[in-house]
XYZ file of C-alpha atoms in Angstrom:
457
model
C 132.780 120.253 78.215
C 133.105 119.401 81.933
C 131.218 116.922 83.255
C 128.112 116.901 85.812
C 128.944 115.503 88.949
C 127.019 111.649 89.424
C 124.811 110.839 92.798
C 126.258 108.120 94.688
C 123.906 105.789 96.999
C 124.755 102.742 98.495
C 122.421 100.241 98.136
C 122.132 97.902 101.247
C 119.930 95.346 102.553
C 120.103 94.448 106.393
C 120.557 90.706 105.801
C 123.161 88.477 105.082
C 122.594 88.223 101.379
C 121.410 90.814 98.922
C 121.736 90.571 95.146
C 125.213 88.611 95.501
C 124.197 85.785 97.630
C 126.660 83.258 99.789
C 129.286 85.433 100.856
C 128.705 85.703 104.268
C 130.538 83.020 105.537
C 134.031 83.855 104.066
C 136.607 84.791 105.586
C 137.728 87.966 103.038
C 138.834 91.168 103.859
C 136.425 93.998 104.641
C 133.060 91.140 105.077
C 130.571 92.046 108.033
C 127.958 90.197 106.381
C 127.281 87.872 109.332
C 126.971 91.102 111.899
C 124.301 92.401 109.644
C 122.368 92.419 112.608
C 124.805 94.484 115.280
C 123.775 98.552 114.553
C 127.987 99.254 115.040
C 128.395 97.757 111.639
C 126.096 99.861 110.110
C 127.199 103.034 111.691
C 130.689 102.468 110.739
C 129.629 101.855 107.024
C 127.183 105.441 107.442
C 130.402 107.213 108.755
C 132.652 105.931 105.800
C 129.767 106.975 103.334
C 130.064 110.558 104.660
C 133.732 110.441 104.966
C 133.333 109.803 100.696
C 130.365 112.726 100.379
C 127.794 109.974 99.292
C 124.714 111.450 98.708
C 122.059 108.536 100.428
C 121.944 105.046 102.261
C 119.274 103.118 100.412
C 118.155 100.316 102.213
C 116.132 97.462 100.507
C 113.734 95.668 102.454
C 111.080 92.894 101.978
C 108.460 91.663 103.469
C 108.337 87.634 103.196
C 110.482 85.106 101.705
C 110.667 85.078 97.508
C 108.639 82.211 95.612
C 109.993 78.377 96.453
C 112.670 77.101 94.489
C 112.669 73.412 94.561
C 109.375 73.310 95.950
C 110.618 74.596 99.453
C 112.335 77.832 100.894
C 115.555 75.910 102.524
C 118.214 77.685 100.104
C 116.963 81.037 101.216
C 116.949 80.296 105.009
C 120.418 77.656 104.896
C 121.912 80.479 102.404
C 120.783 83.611 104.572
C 119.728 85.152 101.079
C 116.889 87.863 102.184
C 116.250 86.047 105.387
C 116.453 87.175 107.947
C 115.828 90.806 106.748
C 115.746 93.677 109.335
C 113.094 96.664 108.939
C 114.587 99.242 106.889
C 112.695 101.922 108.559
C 114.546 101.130 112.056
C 117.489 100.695 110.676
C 117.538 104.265 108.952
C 115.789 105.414 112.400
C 119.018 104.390 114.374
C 121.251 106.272 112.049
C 119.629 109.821 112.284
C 122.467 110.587 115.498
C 125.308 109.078 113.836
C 125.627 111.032 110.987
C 124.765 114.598 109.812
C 124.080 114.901 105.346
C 123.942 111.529 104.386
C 119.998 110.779 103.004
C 118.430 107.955 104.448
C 116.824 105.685 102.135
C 113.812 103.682 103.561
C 111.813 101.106 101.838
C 108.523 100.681 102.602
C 105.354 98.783 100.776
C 102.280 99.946 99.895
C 101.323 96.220 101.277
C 102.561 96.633 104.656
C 101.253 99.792 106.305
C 97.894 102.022 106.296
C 98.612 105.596 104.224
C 98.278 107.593 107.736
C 100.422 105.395 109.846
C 103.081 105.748 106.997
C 103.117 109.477 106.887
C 102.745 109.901 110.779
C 106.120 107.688 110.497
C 108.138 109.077 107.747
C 107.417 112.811 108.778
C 108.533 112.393 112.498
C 111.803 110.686 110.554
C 112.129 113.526 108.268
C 112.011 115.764 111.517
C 114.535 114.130 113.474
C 116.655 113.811 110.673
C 116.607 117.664 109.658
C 114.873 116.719 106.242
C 117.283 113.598 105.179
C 114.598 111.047 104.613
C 113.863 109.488 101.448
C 111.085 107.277 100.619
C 111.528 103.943 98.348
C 107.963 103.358 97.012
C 107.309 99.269 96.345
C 104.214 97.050 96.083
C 105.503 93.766 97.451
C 106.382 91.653 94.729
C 106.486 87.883 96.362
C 102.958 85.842 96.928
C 104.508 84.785 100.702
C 104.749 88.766 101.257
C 101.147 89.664 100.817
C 99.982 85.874 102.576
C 101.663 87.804 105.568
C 99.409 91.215 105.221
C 96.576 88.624 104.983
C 95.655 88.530 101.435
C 94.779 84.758 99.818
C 97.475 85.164 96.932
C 99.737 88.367 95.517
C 97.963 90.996 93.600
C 97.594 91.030 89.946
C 101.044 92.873 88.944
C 99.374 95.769 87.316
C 96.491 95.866 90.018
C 99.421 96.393 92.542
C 100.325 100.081 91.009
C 96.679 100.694 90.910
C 96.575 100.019 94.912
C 100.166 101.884 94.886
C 98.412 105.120 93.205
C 95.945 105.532 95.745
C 98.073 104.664 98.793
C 100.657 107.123 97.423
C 97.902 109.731 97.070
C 96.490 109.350 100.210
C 100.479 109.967 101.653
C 100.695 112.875 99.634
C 97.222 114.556 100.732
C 98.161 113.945 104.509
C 101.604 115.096 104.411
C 100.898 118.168 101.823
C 97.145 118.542 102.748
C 96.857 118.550 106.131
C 98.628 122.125 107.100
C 98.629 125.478 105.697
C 101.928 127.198 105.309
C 101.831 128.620 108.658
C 99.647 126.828 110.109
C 102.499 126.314 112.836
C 102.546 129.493 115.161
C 104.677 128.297 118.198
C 103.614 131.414 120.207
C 104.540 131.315 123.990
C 103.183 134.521 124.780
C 99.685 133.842 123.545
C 100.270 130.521 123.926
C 99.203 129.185 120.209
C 101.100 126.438 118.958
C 99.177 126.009 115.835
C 96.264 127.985 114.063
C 93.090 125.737 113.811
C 91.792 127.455 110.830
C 95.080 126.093 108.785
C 94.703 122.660 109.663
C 91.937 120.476 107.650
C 90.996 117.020 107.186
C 91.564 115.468 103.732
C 88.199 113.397 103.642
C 90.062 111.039 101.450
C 87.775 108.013 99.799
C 88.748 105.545 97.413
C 88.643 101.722 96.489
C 91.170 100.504 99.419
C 91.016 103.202 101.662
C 89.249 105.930 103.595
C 91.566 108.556 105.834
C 89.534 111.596 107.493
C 92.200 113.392 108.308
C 94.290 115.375 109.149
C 97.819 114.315 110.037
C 98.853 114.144 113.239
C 102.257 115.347 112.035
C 102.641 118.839 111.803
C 105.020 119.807 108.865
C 108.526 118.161 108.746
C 111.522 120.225 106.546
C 110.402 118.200 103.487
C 107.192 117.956 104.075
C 106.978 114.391 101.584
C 110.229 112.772 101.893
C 112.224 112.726 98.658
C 110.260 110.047 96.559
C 111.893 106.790 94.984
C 111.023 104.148 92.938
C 112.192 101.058 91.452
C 109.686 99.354 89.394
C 111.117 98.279 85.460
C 108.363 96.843 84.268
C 105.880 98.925 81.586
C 103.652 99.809 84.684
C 105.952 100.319 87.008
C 107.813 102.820 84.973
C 104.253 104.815 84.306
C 104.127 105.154 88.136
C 107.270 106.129 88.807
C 106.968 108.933 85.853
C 104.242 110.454 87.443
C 105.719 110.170 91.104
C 108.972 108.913 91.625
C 111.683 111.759 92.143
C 114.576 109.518 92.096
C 114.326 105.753 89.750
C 116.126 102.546 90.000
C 117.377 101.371 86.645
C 118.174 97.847 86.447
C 119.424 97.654 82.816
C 122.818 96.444 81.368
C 124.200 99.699 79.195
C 123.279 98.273 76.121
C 119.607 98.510 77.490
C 119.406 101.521 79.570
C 118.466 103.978 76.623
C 115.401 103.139 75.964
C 114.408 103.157 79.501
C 115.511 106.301 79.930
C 114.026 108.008 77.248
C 110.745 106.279 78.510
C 111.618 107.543 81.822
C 112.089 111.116 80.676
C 109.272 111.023 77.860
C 106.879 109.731 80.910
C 107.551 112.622 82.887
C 106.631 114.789 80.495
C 103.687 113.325 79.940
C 102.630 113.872 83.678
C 103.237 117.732 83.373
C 107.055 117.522 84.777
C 110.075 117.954 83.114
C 112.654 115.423 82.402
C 114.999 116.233 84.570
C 112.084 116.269 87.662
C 113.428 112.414 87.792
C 116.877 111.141 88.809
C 117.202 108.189 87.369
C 120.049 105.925 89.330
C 121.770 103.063 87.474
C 122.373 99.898 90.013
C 125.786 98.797 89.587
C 128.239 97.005 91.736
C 132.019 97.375 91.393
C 135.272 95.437 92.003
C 138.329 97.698 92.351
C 141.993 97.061 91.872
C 145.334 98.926 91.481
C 145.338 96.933 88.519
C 143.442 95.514 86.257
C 144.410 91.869 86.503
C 143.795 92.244 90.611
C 140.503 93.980 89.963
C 139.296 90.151 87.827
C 141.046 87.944 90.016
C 139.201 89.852 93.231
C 136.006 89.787 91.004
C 136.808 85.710 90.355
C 137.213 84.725 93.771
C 133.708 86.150 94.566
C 131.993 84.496 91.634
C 133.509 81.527 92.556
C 132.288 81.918 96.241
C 129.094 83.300 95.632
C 125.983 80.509 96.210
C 124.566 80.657 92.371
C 121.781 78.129 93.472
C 120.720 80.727 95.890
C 121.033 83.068 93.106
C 119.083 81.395 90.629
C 116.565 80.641 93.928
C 116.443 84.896 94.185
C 115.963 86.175 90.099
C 113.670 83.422 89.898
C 111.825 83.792 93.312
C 111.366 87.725 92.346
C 109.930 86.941 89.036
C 107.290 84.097 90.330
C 108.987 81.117 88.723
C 111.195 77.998 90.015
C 114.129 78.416 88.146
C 114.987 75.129 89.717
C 112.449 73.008 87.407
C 114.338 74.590 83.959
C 117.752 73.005 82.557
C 120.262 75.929 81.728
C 119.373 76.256 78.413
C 115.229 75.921 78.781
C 113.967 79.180 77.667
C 111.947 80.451 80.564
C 108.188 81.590 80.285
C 107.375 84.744 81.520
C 104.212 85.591 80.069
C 101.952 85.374 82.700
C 104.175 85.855 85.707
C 103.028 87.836 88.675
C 106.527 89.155 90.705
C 108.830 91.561 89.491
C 109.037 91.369 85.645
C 110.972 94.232 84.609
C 114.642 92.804 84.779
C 113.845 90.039 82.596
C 111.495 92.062 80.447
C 114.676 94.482 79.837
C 117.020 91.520 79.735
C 114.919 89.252 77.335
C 114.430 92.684 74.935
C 118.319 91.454 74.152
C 117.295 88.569 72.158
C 115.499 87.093 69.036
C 111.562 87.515 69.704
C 112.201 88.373 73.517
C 113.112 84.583 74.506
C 115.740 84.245 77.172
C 117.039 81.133 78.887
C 117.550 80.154 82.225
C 121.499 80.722 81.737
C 121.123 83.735 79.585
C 119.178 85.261 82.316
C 121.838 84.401 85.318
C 124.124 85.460 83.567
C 123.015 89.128 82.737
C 122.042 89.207 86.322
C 125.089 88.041 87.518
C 127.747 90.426 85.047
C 125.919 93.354 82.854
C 126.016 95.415 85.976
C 129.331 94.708 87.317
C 131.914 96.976 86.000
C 135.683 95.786 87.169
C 138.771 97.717 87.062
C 141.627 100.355 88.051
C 139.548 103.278 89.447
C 140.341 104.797 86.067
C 138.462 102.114 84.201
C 135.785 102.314 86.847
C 135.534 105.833 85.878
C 136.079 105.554 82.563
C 132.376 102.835 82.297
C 130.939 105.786 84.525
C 131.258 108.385 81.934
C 129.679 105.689 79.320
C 127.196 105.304 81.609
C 126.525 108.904 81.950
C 126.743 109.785 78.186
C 123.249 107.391 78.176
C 121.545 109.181 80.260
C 122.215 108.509 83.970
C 122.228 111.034 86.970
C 123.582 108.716 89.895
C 124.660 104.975 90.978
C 123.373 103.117 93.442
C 126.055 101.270 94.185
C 125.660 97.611 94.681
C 128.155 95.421 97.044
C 129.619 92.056 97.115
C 131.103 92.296 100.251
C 129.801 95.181 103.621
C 131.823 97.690 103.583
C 134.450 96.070 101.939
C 132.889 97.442 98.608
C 132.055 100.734 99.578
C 136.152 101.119 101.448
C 137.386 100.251 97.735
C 135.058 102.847 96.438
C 135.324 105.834 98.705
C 139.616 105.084 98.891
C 140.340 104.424 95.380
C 137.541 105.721 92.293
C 136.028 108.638 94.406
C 139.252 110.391 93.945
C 139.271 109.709 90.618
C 135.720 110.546 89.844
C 136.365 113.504 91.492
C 139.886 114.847 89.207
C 136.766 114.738 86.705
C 134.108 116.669 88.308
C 131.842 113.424 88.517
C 131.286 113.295 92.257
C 130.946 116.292 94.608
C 133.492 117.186 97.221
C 131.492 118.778 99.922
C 127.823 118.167 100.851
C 125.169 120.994 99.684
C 123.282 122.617 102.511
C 119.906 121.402 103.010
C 117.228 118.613 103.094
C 118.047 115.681 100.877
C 115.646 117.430 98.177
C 117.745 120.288 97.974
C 120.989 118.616 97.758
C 119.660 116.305 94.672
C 118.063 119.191 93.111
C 119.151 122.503 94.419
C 115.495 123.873 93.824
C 114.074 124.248 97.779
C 113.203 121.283 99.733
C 109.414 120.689 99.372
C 107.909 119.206 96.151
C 108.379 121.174 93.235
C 104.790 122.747 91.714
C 105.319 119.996 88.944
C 104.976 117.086 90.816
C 101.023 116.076 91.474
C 101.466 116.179 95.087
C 102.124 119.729 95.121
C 98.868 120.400 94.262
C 97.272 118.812 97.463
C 99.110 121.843 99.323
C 96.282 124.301 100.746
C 93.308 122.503 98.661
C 91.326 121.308 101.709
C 88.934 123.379 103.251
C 87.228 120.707 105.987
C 87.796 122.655 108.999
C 88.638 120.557 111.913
């Protein structure tokens, strides 16, 4: 039975350390992780993306440093690990010129910007970009991020999806809401650009926020950017069944069925159908011509990889100083306020859900890094596949130095199989993900904010 072909992202941060922390320094072939902040080196890794037909850049982003480890924040400012961090919504901005299918992948907080100042943004992106913008839904997950948006502490985790709902709603009424179908005339000759009596405001009220309406924006070729999310905790994967078009699993192999099924099961739920959501696997890859060079490649950048800044990172995105714990402490999660879903998924491995401190690095640090020939590589794919994915983000030790060895070496091998496309779909990013049109299918509950406001102008 031939084989569905996989989406491909690459999943970027503009800093000098993202998931695999301390190898900017190095001198190693194909590392630009010191010129994170010089646009030429991220044009050059957009162009090589398109050169191997991946389908998005998805660029990470946060908004203040993670929680102390060792009582301070030095590690992540001596280590460069998430600081400094550019804006991920310039930085996908500044490649709309320089390339021509690949999706742009912006992250963007519910913490950091009002509903209508998001949509004006992302719609004037998705217009300039001919429908290529994607949208990576978050709720801020560090207590230094929300200090800097002015709050006294971080939101309760599950109050933060509550807030995320209604922001997300209020997005989706603008951008769906706003305008008619066409509402846009552009007539010269009776010199009508739009028709007044399809434009409306959205008179939206709710616990954080109150938007009148309407959008500013007419209508870009998606009208809502493709929608993303990467929450793994129990309430994060409720949201992202109900909105998310495209979810981030963060889950070793052994773990990523049940996730899925919850994934697909949620969606069903919500009125869409299981295969509404693309559900990406994160996964990082070290490529040889052998197998031996594949390890000792992969053992050279274990070896020069910062694990304190590691350790700093897991444990700064949970809530916790790792630093305080031995390796073997077991390490209490219960009432943790960051991002709990990794170790939720990674404790789920062992006897009544306790994990240590080096039981936790360590599924962090390997369960997600497949090494290899690109046969191997593509041989873990179709495993991967067989549970349930649609896509890889793929992660990177090195920028582009990862993403060379991929689009040289296992794309052509993916592709002898059928699992990764050889020329770009026409169309918005939508319609090259899901070949159904580019707006929001009639499933998803922001389709139904399309012509239901009647508040003339």
């Amino acid at each position: 039975m031939a084989r569905k072909r996989l989406i491909f992202n690459a999943f970027v941060c503009p800093s000098p350390g993202h998931v695999k922390p301390g190898l900017w320094p190095h001198d190693l072939p194909g590392n630009e992780l010191a010129d994170f902040d010089r646009l030429d080196t991220w044009i050059r890794l957009a162009r090589k993306l398109e050169e191997g037909r991946f389908d998005g850049l998805f660029i990470g982003d946060v908004l203040g440093l993670y929680a102390p480890y060792g009582g301070n924040w030095d590690v992540f400012v001596r280590d460069g690990n998430r600081f400094p961090m550019l804006d991920s919504l310039i930085l996908a901005s500044t490649l709309v010129p320089e390339t021509q299918n690949l999706g742009l992948i912006l992250t963007a907080s519910v913490i950091q910007d009002h509903p209508y100042s998001l949509a004006r943004r992302i719609a004037t992106l998705d217009h300039f970009s001919k429908g290529r913008v994607g949208w990576n839904i978050v709720t801020s997950s560090t207590e230094n991020a929300h200090r800097n948006y002015g709050a006294d502490t971080i939101v309760n985790h599950d109050e933060r999806y509550e807030w995320a709902e209604e922001h997300v709603d209020a997005v989706l009424k603008l951008l769906e809401g706003s305008w008619e179908e066409g509402a846009v005339v552009r007539d010269t000759a009776r010199r009508i650009y739009a028709d007044p009596g399809k434009v409306h405001r959205i008179n939206h009220e709710g616990r954080h926020y109150r938007v009148e309406g309407p959008l500013i924006v007419h209508p870009s070729p998606q009208r809502v950017p493709t929608l993303f999310q990467a929450g793994s905790s129990p309430r994060g994967i409720d949201f992202a069944t109900r909105f998310a078009e495209g979810a981030l699993l963060l889950n070793s192999l052994e773990g990523a069925g049940n996730v899925i099924s919850g994934l697909r099961q949620g969606a069903a739920r919500h009125g869409r159908r299981p295969e509404d959501i693309k559900i990406l696997a994160a996964l990082t890859f070290v490529v040889g011509s052998t197998e031996r060079e594949a390890k000792e490649k992969w053992e050279q950048y274990e070896d020069l990889m910062n694990h304190e800044a590691l350790a700093a990172e897991v444990g700064g995105n949970i809530g916790i100083d790792l630093s305080k714990l031995d390796m073997d402490h077991p390490i209490d999660y219960s009432n943790a306020q960051g991002g709990i879903g990794k170790i939720i998924a990674e404790a789920k491995k062992y006897r009544n859900g306790v994990i240590t401190k080096r039981q936790y690095l360590q599924g962090v640090a390997r369960e997600t890094t497949i090494v290899g020939t690109p046969e191997q590589v593509a041989d873990r794919l179709e495993q991967w596949q067989d549970a349930g994915i649609d896509g890889v983000n793929v992660m990177n030790y090195l920028i582009p130095g990862t993403y060379h060895d991929f689009v040289d070496h296992v794309i052509p091998e993916l592709r002898s199989r059928g699992l990764a496309q050889t020329e770009y779909s026409p169309g918005t990013l939508r319609e090259k993900l899901f070949a159904e049109g580019p707006h929001l299918n009639r499933r998803h509950p922001g389709y139904a904010y399309r012509g239901a406001f009647t508040a003339p102008l």
